[in-house]
Amino acid sequence: MSAPSRQLAVLTLLCVPALLAANPAAAQEAPRVEGEARLLDAVVVTATRSEADPFEVPASIDSVDVEEALRLGASPAELLDGVPGVVARDRHNYAQDTQIAIRGFGARSTFGIRGVRLYTDGIPATQPDGQGQVSHFNLDSAARIEVLRGPFSALYGNASGGVIQLFTADGVQPSEWRVGAVGGSDGTLRGGVNFRGASDGFDANLDYSHFQTNGYRAHSRARRDSLNAKVGIELGNGGKLTLLGNVLRQPDTQDPLGLTWEQFQEDPHQTASPAIEFNTRKRASQAVGGAILDLPMSDRDALRIMGYGGTRAITQFLSIPQAPQEAPRHAGGVVDLDTGFSGTDLRWARRMELGGRPLEFSAGLAADRLDQRRRGFENFVGTTLGVIGRPRRDEGIDVRSFDQYAQLDWDLAERWRLLAGARHSKVRMEVDDDYIAPGNPDDSGRVEFSETTPVAGLMFRASEALHLYASYGRGFETPTITEVAYRADGGSGLAFDLQPATSDNTELGAKWRRGGLQAQLAWFETRSDDELAVATSGGGRTTYQNIGSSRRRGAEFAVDWSFANDWRLAFAYSHIDARFTSDLLGCSARCTSPDTPIESGARIPGVPRDDASLSLRWQPAQGWNAGVDASHSGDMVVNDFGTARAPGYTLFGAEAGYRWQSQVGALRAFVRVDNLADRDYVGSAIVNDGNGRYFEPGPGRSWLLGLEWRWREN
């Protein structure tokens, strides 16, 4: 057993006496524990798009309660840490956003999130090409995050790994104000003001939040400001109009880049010299607005209409040296993107009976569009680096998707439940090249992808406490506009020869729930054809290729136990074996074409074999509270050849707090310490980095101190 595994086992054993001492009867009657992120029996909509208890759905679904999270302003990575099958890494590099993978999908993404569908209040945070981000997720106003894994993600179209949805809380009556601030290591400061109110068929949740940090390493300063609004208007006869808005501003976020293994061993605090020389940084802003209209058409029929639109602007300065930019077809070292996006979703649902058993059928249409102006500039003027130089790229990009879907949810017998559906998706990409110069011909072009993805799941209620299920789904994943940006052979034009990856997803699972104890176990296997992998990487650009096949196989286990009234134990463990299952050619550092054999059976990079989390909390409604936790991540290879890898690690944390309650409000205070052992570890990896700077260090021992005041109007 490795040292990290031994450490995790020790903490598990420390929790055993508390479990043995718990009163079973009290465990069955224990109320919900407040003040923490947790898996719970919340109503979810991810799999069925209707109100459903996750215990009754033949799929892996979890809901994380963020409204009462003890750590104010926690990141998505912290809140998703206890969900099995999900690897979420706070990169502590805010120029590259959170890194999220589900069952191995999305692990290769070097920036943003792909292979996983993202939503906020029903509005897609993933563009129609499959690229998304969570930087605008406003957690201070959120109620919960829902996570769907496995075959049923096919019901959401262009995604193979899963679906993550954030839901803003509704307004409340009487109206409530929340003011909070958190300060900590490395100049970290979080603060926010939140208002929630409701009156006469009208409710609102309005939030402003601010985040800033100097960063764990030099040249990693960041700042984010977020505004979020949700307004609900009751229309009578059960109808409701929900208006949504979100604004994000992230000015001049510094990028410290990754480190080589030698640099990490020498000093994980250091920053790569090109980050300083080129002043690598990113500026981003986004504004999104949307509306959802829920209309009951009869006592059996309901209609939902959703529409949204927004803009996103990004300017990013990279560390590409001057020499590679001399090539006529090079796009430069400054990326400038202006993006407009919009879409709509129309869904009809009917409740009826079939064979004397309840059945719900729904069908819908979804259309999304992305219009992007992509410009590139040299990142130097003369000998001055890190500035906007000559233009090297100017393209208009239009991506559209149009999907049709249908599904049914049928209690076909007293102990049996069937959930099935299908979705047909069509994605079209079109590029209009406005930068034509000697040696850089017209790169305009157009390509279209389409796929039909069926899915079905069957649940057997073995007893009131134990449910068993099996499910199968067909998924697909198109290349993103970033992945088609360059051809692997170095020629002119875009890589429109790339094909979508297709996958067959199988899952077997069991769910247990009794009193304050719930547990879940799932085995899964995904076999993919035409997997997208790196073809070449060097000179600031990465190209991609389709490979024969790959396989992701593993198991997940989670238990959540509220016992002895104020105690809660949560444990989650995932094991995944992710491998290429056909021979391929890869690209060693800075090669111009794939020339190095990679044999079938090689591990897929960026996917840890094992991932686990364990927490024990004592959380009374008032007075003192405390908790300890541990997280473990196994080792992972960071390039296709398996010649470089990030070692596994186990981290420990502890927190304590106090809650004062009065007739008009409550004051919460807490202190938290992370990485108690002050361990050096690789927090995240830049997979297949062309410069060998794969490793992004995690912070050493760090602390947070927070206060929040909540009061309600009389």
Short mmCIF file of C-alpha atoms in Angstrom, two decimals, residues 242-485:
data_model
loop_
_atom_site.label_atom_id
_atom_site.label_comp_id
_atom_site.label_asym_id
_atom_site.label_seq_id
_atom_site.Cartn_x
_atom_site.Cartn_y
_atom_site.Cartn_z
CA THR A 242 -38.46 33.15 -14.84
CA LEU A 243 -36.01 35.85 -15.91
CA LEU A 244 -32.27 35.22 -15.59
CA GLY A 245 -29.18 37.39 -15.90
CA ASN A 246 -25.48 37.01 -15.21
CA VAL A 247 -22.50 39.32 -15.73
CA LEU A 248 -18.85 38.35 -15.21
CA ARG A 249 -15.80 40.63 -15.32
CA GLN A 250 -12.30 39.16 -15.02
CA PRO A 251 -9.64 41.75 -15.86
CA ASP A 252 -5.96 40.92 -16.51
CA THR A 253 -5.74 37.54 -14.80
CA GLN A 254 -2.10 36.46 -14.69
CA ASP A 255 -1.05 33.04 -15.99
CA PRO A 256 1.98 31.46 -14.20
CA LEU A 257 2.06 28.53 -16.70
CA GLY A 258 3.01 25.00 -15.75
CA LEU A 259 6.37 23.64 -14.62
CA THR A 260 8.60 20.86 -15.89
CA TRP A 261 9.19 17.97 -13.49
CA GLU A 262 12.69 19.25 -12.79
CA GLN A 263 11.34 22.71 -11.95
CA PHE A 264 8.64 21.24 -9.71
CA GLN A 265 11.18 19.20 -7.77
CA GLU A 266 13.51 22.17 -7.45
CA ASP A 267 10.88 24.61 -6.19
CA PRO A 268 7.12 24.14 -6.71
CA HIS A 269 6.59 27.77 -5.69
CA GLN A 270 8.39 29.09 -8.76
CA THR A 271 6.91 30.44 -11.97
CA ALA A 272 8.17 29.53 -15.44
CA SER A 273 10.34 32.32 -16.86
CA PRO A 274 8.31 32.70 -20.12
CA ALA A 275 5.33 33.77 -18.00
CA ILE A 276 7.33 36.76 -16.79
CA GLU A 277 9.02 37.50 -20.13
CA PHE A 278 5.76 37.57 -22.09
CA ASN A 279 3.54 38.75 -19.21
CA THR A 280 1.11 35.91 -19.90
CA ARG A 281 -2.38 36.97 -18.89
CA LYS A 282 -6.05 36.80 -19.78
CA ARG A 283 -8.89 39.29 -19.82
CA ALA A 284 -12.47 37.98 -19.95
CA SER A 285 -15.98 39.36 -19.72
CA GLN A 286 -19.37 37.77 -20.23
CA ALA A 287 -23.03 38.78 -20.09
CA VAL A 288 -25.91 36.31 -20.37
CA GLY A 289 -29.65 36.81 -20.21
CA GLY A 290 -32.48 34.35 -20.55
CA ALA A 291 -36.13 33.59 -19.88
CA ILE A 292 -38.03 30.40 -19.08
CA LEU A 293 -41.80 30.18 -19.52
CA ASP A 294 -43.58 27.27 -17.81
CA LEU A 295 -47.19 26.85 -18.96
CA PRO A 296 -49.62 24.12 -17.88
CA MET A 297 -51.78 23.39 -20.94
CA SER A 298 -54.16 21.05 -19.11
CA ASP A 299 -54.19 18.78 -16.08
CA ARG A 300 -52.01 16.37 -18.11
CA ASP A 301 -49.98 18.59 -20.43
CA ALA A 302 -47.26 21.16 -19.78
CA LEU A 303 -45.13 23.33 -22.03
CA ARG A 304 -41.72 24.86 -21.29
CA ILE A 305 -40.10 27.48 -23.51
CA MET A 306 -36.55 28.65 -22.84
CA GLY A 307 -34.58 31.30 -24.69
CA TYR A 308 -31.21 32.90 -23.99
CA GLY A 309 -28.52 35.08 -25.49
CA GLY A 310 -25.20 36.56 -24.48
CA THR A 311 -21.73 37.76 -25.34
CA ARG A 312 -18.26 36.72 -24.23
CA ALA A 313 -14.97 38.49 -24.93
CA ILE A 314 -11.50 37.05 -24.25
CA THR A 315 -8.05 38.44 -24.86
CA GLN A 316 -5.20 36.12 -23.90
CA PHE A 317 -1.44 36.69 -24.12
CA LEU A 318 0.52 33.45 -24.63
CA SER A 319 4.22 32.68 -24.19
CA ILE A 320 4.91 31.62 -27.78
CA PRO A 321 8.47 32.63 -28.81
CA GLN A 322 9.03 34.92 -31.78
CA ALA A 323 10.69 32.33 -34.03
CA PRO A 324 7.66 30.03 -34.55
CA GLN A 325 5.53 33.06 -35.39
CA GLU A 326 7.67 33.71 -38.46
CA ALA A 327 5.84 30.88 -40.25
CA PRO A 328 3.35 32.41 -42.73
CA ARG A 329 0.42 30.39 -41.40
CA HIS A 330 1.08 31.00 -37.71
CA ALA A 331 -1.81 32.68 -35.84
CA GLY A 332 0.39 34.67 -33.42
CA GLY A 333 0.80 34.73 -29.67
CA VAL A 334 -2.25 36.83 -28.72
CA VAL A 335 -5.75 35.35 -28.97
CA ASP A 336 -8.64 37.80 -29.26
CA LEU A 337 -12.17 36.37 -29.27
CA ASP A 338 -15.50 38.18 -29.49
CA THR A 339 -18.37 35.73 -29.20
CA GLY A 340 -22.11 36.04 -29.41
CA PHE A 341 -24.30 33.08 -28.53
CA SER A 342 -28.01 32.34 -28.33
CA GLY A 343 -30.44 29.49 -28.28
CA THR A 344 -33.84 28.16 -27.45
CA ASP A 345 -35.41 24.97 -26.11
CA LEU A 346 -39.07 24.02 -26.53
CA ARG A 347 -40.37 21.04 -24.56
CA TRP A 348 -43.82 19.48 -24.23
CA ALA A 349 -44.62 16.92 -21.53
CA ARG A 350 -47.70 14.77 -20.93
CA ARG A 351 -48.66 12.62 -17.94
CA MET A 352 -50.84 9.60 -18.72
CA GLU A 353 -51.31 5.92 -18.03
CA LEU A 354 -50.21 2.89 -20.01
CA GLY A 355 -51.35 -0.56 -18.94
CA GLY A 356 -52.88 1.03 -15.88
CA ARG A 357 -49.47 2.36 -14.78
CA PRO A 358 -48.31 6.01 -14.71
CA LEU A 359 -46.22 7.20 -17.67
CA GLU A 360 -44.71 10.57 -18.51
CA PHE A 361 -43.73 11.36 -22.10
CA SER A 362 -41.86 14.44 -23.27
CA ALA A 363 -40.49 15.69 -26.56
CA GLY A 364 -38.62 18.78 -27.53
CA LEU A 365 -36.57 20.84 -29.94
CA ALA A 366 -33.32 22.64 -29.10
CA ALA A 367 -31.35 25.08 -31.22
CA ASP A 368 -28.09 26.81 -30.26
CA ARG A 369 -25.81 29.18 -32.16
CA LEU A 370 -22.34 30.63 -31.67
CA ASP A 371 -21.02 33.56 -33.74
CA GLN A 372 -17.37 34.26 -33.10
CA ARG A 373 -14.81 36.69 -34.44
CA ARG A 374 -11.41 35.10 -33.84
CA ARG A 375 -8.37 37.31 -34.24
CA GLY A 376 -4.71 36.57 -33.66
CA PHE A 377 -1.78 38.94 -33.18
CA GLU A 378 1.92 38.63 -32.61
CA ASN A 379 2.81 39.01 -28.93
CA PHE A 380 5.76 41.34 -29.56
CA VAL A 381 6.67 44.61 -31.21
CA GLY A 382 10.37 44.73 -32.01
CA THR A 383 12.12 43.56 -28.84
CA THR A 384 9.19 44.36 -26.56
CA LEU A 385 7.37 41.18 -25.50
CA GLY A 386 3.86 40.66 -24.14
CA VAL A 387 2.17 43.36 -26.24
CA ILE A 388 -0.19 43.28 -29.22
CA GLY A 389 1.76 43.25 -32.47
CA ARG A 390 0.93 42.62 -36.11
CA PRO A 391 -2.36 40.86 -36.97
CA ARG A 392 -1.95 37.21 -38.00
CA ARG A 393 -5.49 35.85 -37.99
CA ASP A 394 -9.02 37.12 -38.64
CA GLU A 395 -11.86 34.62 -38.97
CA GLY A 396 -15.61 34.65 -38.62
CA ILE A 397 -16.86 31.39 -37.12
CA ASP A 398 -20.47 30.24 -37.13
CA VAL A 399 -21.46 27.11 -35.20
CA ARG A 400 -25.06 25.94 -35.08
CA SER A 401 -26.75 22.92 -33.57
CA PHE A 402 -30.30 21.68 -33.97
CA ASP A 403 -31.55 18.76 -31.87
CA GLN A 404 -34.78 16.83 -31.53
CA TYR A 405 -35.38 14.59 -28.52
CA ALA A 406 -38.05 12.43 -26.93
CA GLN A 407 -38.20 10.32 -23.79
CA LEU A 408 -40.57 8.36 -21.62
CA ASP A 409 -40.62 7.50 -17.93
CA TRP A 410 -42.88 4.53 -17.17
CA ASP A 411 -43.63 2.64 -13.95
CA LEU A 412 -44.33 -0.49 -15.96
CA ALA A 413 -44.93 -2.68 -12.87
CA GLU A 414 -45.01 -2.34 -9.11
CA ARG A 415 -41.28 -3.05 -8.83
CA TRP A 416 -40.09 -2.02 -12.28
CA ARG A 417 -39.41 1.39 -13.82
CA LEU A 418 -38.31 2.11 -17.39
CA LEU A 419 -36.65 5.31 -18.57
CA ALA A 420 -35.82 5.55 -22.27
CA GLY A 421 -35.27 8.16 -24.91
CA ALA A 422 -33.39 9.26 -27.99
CA ARG A 423 -31.88 12.46 -29.34
CA HIS A 424 -30.90 13.41 -32.87
CA SER A 425 -28.25 16.11 -33.08
CA LYS A 426 -26.86 18.06 -35.99
CA VAL A 427 -23.86 20.38 -35.57
CA ARG A 428 -22.64 22.65 -38.36
CA MET A 429 -19.40 24.63 -38.34
CA GLU A 430 -18.61 27.31 -40.90
CA VAL A 431 -15.48 29.48 -41.10
CA ASP A 432 -15.07 32.64 -43.19
CA ASP A 433 -11.36 33.57 -43.40
CA ASP A 434 -10.71 37.31 -43.74
CA TYR A 435 -6.92 37.11 -43.30
CA ILE A 436 -5.32 36.16 -46.59
CA ALA A 437 -1.63 36.88 -47.15
CA PRO A 438 1.36 35.41 -49.04
CA GLY A 439 1.87 31.89 -47.72
CA ASN A 440 -1.46 32.05 -45.85
CA PRO A 441 -4.27 31.22 -48.30
CA ASP A 442 -8.01 31.29 -47.73
CA ASP A 443 -8.90 28.88 -44.89
CA SER A 444 -12.66 29.18 -45.27
CA GLY A 445 -14.68 26.01 -45.07
CA ARG A 446 -17.70 24.23 -43.73
CA VAL A 447 -18.42 20.88 -42.10
CA GLU A 448 -21.49 19.19 -40.63
CA PHE A 449 -21.87 16.39 -38.09
CA SER A 450 -24.98 14.46 -37.12
CA GLU A 451 -25.71 11.59 -34.77
CA THR A 452 -28.68 9.81 -33.17
CA THR A 453 -28.12 8.76 -29.55
CA PRO A 454 -30.58 6.31 -27.94
CA VAL A 455 -30.55 5.52 -24.23
CA ALA A 456 -32.53 3.20 -21.95
CA GLY A 457 -32.48 2.23 -18.30
CA LEU A 458 -34.42 -0.28 -16.22
CA MET A 459 -34.79 -0.13 -12.44
CA PHE A 460 -35.85 -2.98 -10.14
CA ARG A 461 -37.09 -2.13 -6.64
CA ALA A 462 -35.71 -5.13 -4.76
CA SER A 463 -37.05 -3.68 -1.51
CA GLU A 464 -38.10 -0.36 -0.07
CA ALA A 465 -34.47 0.33 0.80
CA LEU A 466 -32.63 -1.30 -2.13
CA HIS A 467 -32.97 -0.45 -5.83
CA LEU A 468 -31.01 -2.11 -8.66
CA TYR A 469 -30.66 -0.80 -12.21
CA ALA A 470 -28.99 -1.26 -15.59
CA SER A 471 -28.67 1.29 -18.38
CA TYR A 472 -27.15 1.69 -21.82
CA GLY A 473 -26.63 4.72 -24.02
CA ARG A 474 -24.95 5.79 -27.23
CA GLY A 475 -22.98 9.05 -27.00
CA PHE A 476 -20.99 11.30 -29.29
CA GLU A 477 -18.53 14.17 -29.00
CA THR A 478 -17.72 16.54 -31.87
CA PRO A 479 -14.37 18.30 -32.24
CA THR A 480 -14.49 21.85 -30.93
CA ILE A 481 -13.64 24.90 -33.01
CA THR A 482 -10.33 25.03 -31.13
CA GLU A 483 -9.54 21.46 -32.17
CA VAL A 484 -10.29 22.11 -35.85
CA ALA A 485 -8.26 25.35 -35.83
#
